[in-house]
């Protein structure tokens, strides 16, 4: 992987009303299959703020083009329909990954 930069995106959205961790778990579980097999998506982690008012995801992508292919108007409409709020997407270059599960540091 050396010489190739991965992309991390962080999506967030303010919820119209706070949700519990149990509610978030069920909602996220229901949408997780949508992200399986997405081209270039290496990993997605769903997140919920401690106060239950902000949700989102942290995604690790092979390329920016792969990430941009997901965040279309159709994806934004899906988020608006599911959570009644507008999503925010921020892109980051990811030059180093620490993977404690695999016991390695990847310098990209």
PDB file of C-alpha atoms in Angstrom:
ATOM      1  CA  UNK A   1       0.000   0.000   0.000  1.00  0.00           C
ATOM      2  CA  UNK A   2       2.988   2.324   0.263  1.00  0.00           C
ATOM      3  CA  UNK A   3       2.653   5.349  -1.987  1.00  0.00           C
ATOM      4  CA  UNK A   4      -1.130   5.315  -1.982  1.00  0.00           C
ATOM      5  CA  UNK A   5      -3.104   7.526   0.367  1.00  0.00           C
ATOM      6  CA  UNK A   6      -6.360   6.195   1.757  1.00  0.00           C
ATOM      7  CA  UNK A   7      -9.266   8.525   2.404  1.00  0.00           C
ATOM      8  CA  UNK A   8     -11.187   8.820   5.646  1.00  0.00           C
ATOM      9  CA  UNK A   9     -14.555  10.509   5.631  1.00  0.00           C
ATOM     10  CA  UNK A  10     -16.533  11.572   8.630  1.00  0.00           C
ATOM     11  CA  UNK A  11     -20.238  12.084   8.223  1.00  0.00           C
ATOM     12  CA  UNK A  12     -22.307  13.760  10.901  1.00  0.00           C
ATOM     13  CA  UNK A  13     -25.857  14.901  11.294  1.00  0.00           C
ATOM     14  CA  UNK A  14     -27.722  16.577  14.117  1.00  0.00           C
ATOM     15  CA  UNK A  15     -30.774  14.569  15.061  1.00  0.00           C
ATOM     16  CA  UNK A  16     -34.162  16.276  15.526  1.00  0.00           C
ATOM     17  CA  UNK A  17     -34.400  14.546  18.915  1.00  0.00           C
ATOM     18  CA  UNK A  18     -31.872  12.619  20.954  1.00  0.00           C
ATOM     19  CA  UNK A  19     -31.824   8.839  20.619  1.00  0.00           C
ATOM     20  CA  UNK A  20     -30.545   6.184  22.991  1.00  0.00           C
ATOM     21  CA  UNK A  21     -27.652   3.866  22.252  1.00  0.00           C
ATOM     22  CA  UNK A  22     -30.131   0.984  21.976  1.00  0.00           C
ATOM     23  CA  UNK A  23     -32.199   2.935  19.418  1.00  0.00           C
ATOM     24  CA  UNK A  24     -29.059   3.867  17.495  1.00  0.00           C
ATOM     25  CA  UNK A  25     -27.895   0.255  17.455  1.00  0.00           C
ATOM     26  CA  UNK A  26     -31.179  -0.872  15.871  1.00  0.00           C
ATOM     27  CA  UNK A  27     -31.221   1.952  13.314  1.00  0.00           C
ATOM     28  CA  UNK A  28     -27.585   1.411  12.365  1.00  0.00           C
ATOM     29  CA  UNK A  29     -28.044  -2.358  12.160  1.00  0.00           C
ATOM     30  CA  UNK A  30     -30.919  -1.793   9.721  1.00  0.00           C
ATOM     31  CA  UNK A  31     -28.792   0.343   7.389  1.00  0.00           C
ATOM     32  CA  UNK A  32     -25.512  -1.598   7.656  1.00  0.00           C
ATOM     33  CA  UNK A  33     -26.289  -3.998   4.775  1.00  0.00           C
ATOM     34  CA  UNK A  34     -26.506  -0.968   2.443  1.00  0.00           C
ATOM     35  CA  UNK A  35     -22.748  -0.496   2.913  1.00  0.00           C
ATOM     36  CA  UNK A  36     -21.639  -4.096   2.419  1.00  0.00           C
ATOM     37  CA  UNK A  37     -19.923  -4.587  -0.908  1.00  0.00           C
ATOM     38  CA  UNK A  38     -19.657  -0.858  -1.679  1.00  0.00           C
ATOM     39  CA  UNK A  39     -16.770  -0.433  -4.102  1.00  0.00           C
ATOM     40  CA  UNK A  40     -13.664   0.907  -2.388  1.00  0.00           C
ATOM     41  CA  UNK A  41     -15.139   0.999   1.123  1.00  0.00           C
ATOM     42  CA  UNK A  42     -12.753  -0.761   3.491  1.00  0.00           C
ATOM     43  CA  UNK A  43     -14.534  -0.069   6.771  1.00  0.00           C
ATOM     44  CA  UNK A  44     -17.428   1.897   8.218  1.00  0.00           C
ATOM     45  CA  UNK A  45     -17.948   2.662  11.879  1.00  0.00           C
ATOM     46  CA  UNK A  46     -21.253   4.113  13.006  1.00  0.00           C
ATOM     47  CA  UNK A  47     -21.019   6.755  15.727  1.00  0.00           C
ATOM     48  CA  UNK A  48     -23.389   8.370  18.208  1.00  0.00           C
ATOM     49  CA  UNK A  49     -22.530  11.262  20.517  1.00  0.00           C
ATOM     50  CA  UNK A  50     -22.866  10.650  24.238  1.00  0.00           C
ATOM     51  CA  UNK A  51     -25.875  12.983  24.423  1.00  0.00           C
ATOM     52  CA  UNK A  52     -27.594  11.096  21.572  1.00  0.00           C
ATOM     53  CA  UNK A  53     -28.079  14.263  19.519  1.00  0.00           C
ATOM     54  CA  UNK A  54     -25.470  13.688  16.809  1.00  0.00           C
ATOM     55  CA  UNK A  55     -24.945  10.559  14.722  1.00  0.00           C
ATOM     56  CA  UNK A  56     -22.809   9.673  11.768  1.00  0.00           C
ATOM     57  CA  UNK A  57     -20.076   7.439  10.469  1.00  0.00           C
ATOM     58  CA  UNK A  58     -16.341   7.150  10.014  1.00  0.00           C
ATOM     59  CA  UNK A  59     -15.426   5.531   6.718  1.00  0.00           C
ATOM     60  CA  UNK A  60     -12.081   4.312   5.359  1.00  0.00           C
ATOM     61  CA  UNK A  61     -11.843   4.356   1.565  1.00  0.00           C
ATOM     62  CA  UNK A  62      -9.350   3.133  -1.018  1.00  0.00           C
ATOM     63  CA  UNK A  63      -9.670   6.381  -3.012  1.00  0.00           C
ATOM     64  CA  UNK A  64     -11.429   9.723  -2.911  1.00  0.00           C
ATOM     65  CA  UNK A  65     -13.270   8.776  -6.111  1.00  0.00           C
ATOM     66  CA  UNK A  66     -14.716   5.727  -4.321  1.00  0.00           C
ATOM     67  CA  UNK A  67     -15.893   7.943  -1.470  1.00  0.00           C
ATOM     68  CA  UNK A  68     -17.370  10.562  -3.764  1.00  0.00           C
ATOM     69  CA  UNK A  69     -19.281   7.846  -5.611  1.00  0.00           C
ATOM     70  CA  UNK A  70     -21.247   7.139  -2.412  1.00  0.00           C
ATOM     71  CA  UNK A  71     -22.057  10.674  -1.315  1.00  0.00           C
ATOM     72  CA  UNK A  72     -24.517  11.426  -4.083  1.00  0.00           C
ATOM     73  CA  UNK A  73     -27.796  13.292  -3.867  1.00  0.00           C
ATOM     74  CA  UNK A  74     -29.531   9.899  -3.553  1.00  0.00           C
ATOM     75  CA  UNK A  75     -27.405   9.119  -0.464  1.00  0.00           C
ATOM     76  CA  UNK A  76     -28.210  12.545   0.997  1.00  0.00           C
ATOM     77  CA  UNK A  77     -31.922  11.924   0.373  1.00  0.00           C
ATOM     78  CA  UNK A  78     -31.622   8.547   2.119  1.00  0.00           C
ATOM     79  CA  UNK A  79     -30.044  10.211   5.176  1.00  0.00           C
ATOM     80  CA  UNK A  80     -32.625  13.006   5.185  1.00  0.00           C
ATOM     81  CA  UNK A  81     -35.422  10.442   4.987  1.00  0.00           C
ATOM     82  CA  UNK A  82     -33.972   8.190   7.696  1.00  0.00           C
ATOM     83  CA  UNK A  83     -32.861  10.861  10.169  1.00  0.00           C
ATOM     84  CA  UNK A  84     -34.844  14.002   9.163  1.00  0.00           C
ATOM     85  CA  UNK A  85     -31.661  16.075   8.917  1.00  0.00           C
ATOM     86  CA  UNK A  86     -29.008  17.209   6.451  1.00  0.00           C
ATOM     87  CA  UNK A  87     -25.725  15.242   6.545  1.00  0.00           C
ATOM     88  CA  UNK A  88     -22.272  16.795   6.613  1.00  0.00           C
ATOM     89  CA  UNK A  89     -19.342  15.006   4.925  1.00  0.00           C
ATOM     90  CA  UNK A  90     -15.683  15.851   5.587  1.00  0.00           C
ATOM     91  CA  UNK A  91     -12.797  14.276   3.650  1.00  0.00           C
ATOM     92  CA  UNK A  92      -9.349  13.541   5.129  1.00  0.00           C
ATOM     93  CA  UNK A  93      -6.231  12.063   3.583  1.00  0.00           C
ATOM     94  CA  UNK A  94      -5.041   9.090   5.643  1.00  0.00           C
ATOM     95  CA  UNK A  95      -1.279   8.573   5.314  1.00  0.00           C
ATOM     96  CA  UNK A  96      -0.818   6.230   8.316  1.00  0.00           C
ATOM     97  CA  UNK A  97      -3.132   3.587   9.821  1.00  0.00           C
ATOM     98  CA  UNK A  98      -2.523   1.873  13.166  1.00  0.00           C
ATOM     99  CA  UNK A  99      -4.285  -1.493  13.189  1.00  0.00           C
ATOM    100  CA  UNK A 100      -4.117  -3.072  16.628  1.00  0.00           C
ATOM    101  CA  UNK A 101      -6.267  -6.021  15.561  1.00  0.00           C
ATOM    102  CA  UNK A 102      -3.759  -7.018  12.891  1.00  0.00           C
ATOM    103  CA  UNK A 103      -0.833  -5.734  14.962  1.00  0.00           C
ATOM    104  CA  UNK A 104       0.539  -3.469  12.289  1.00  0.00           C
ATOM    105  CA  UNK A 105       1.176   0.107  11.314  1.00  0.00           C
ATOM    106  CA  UNK A 106       0.546   0.886   7.654  1.00  0.00           C
ATOM    107  CA  UNK A 107       2.463   3.824   6.227  1.00  0.00           C
ATOM    108  CA  UNK A 108       0.756   4.624   2.967  1.00  0.00           C
TER     109      UNK A 108
END
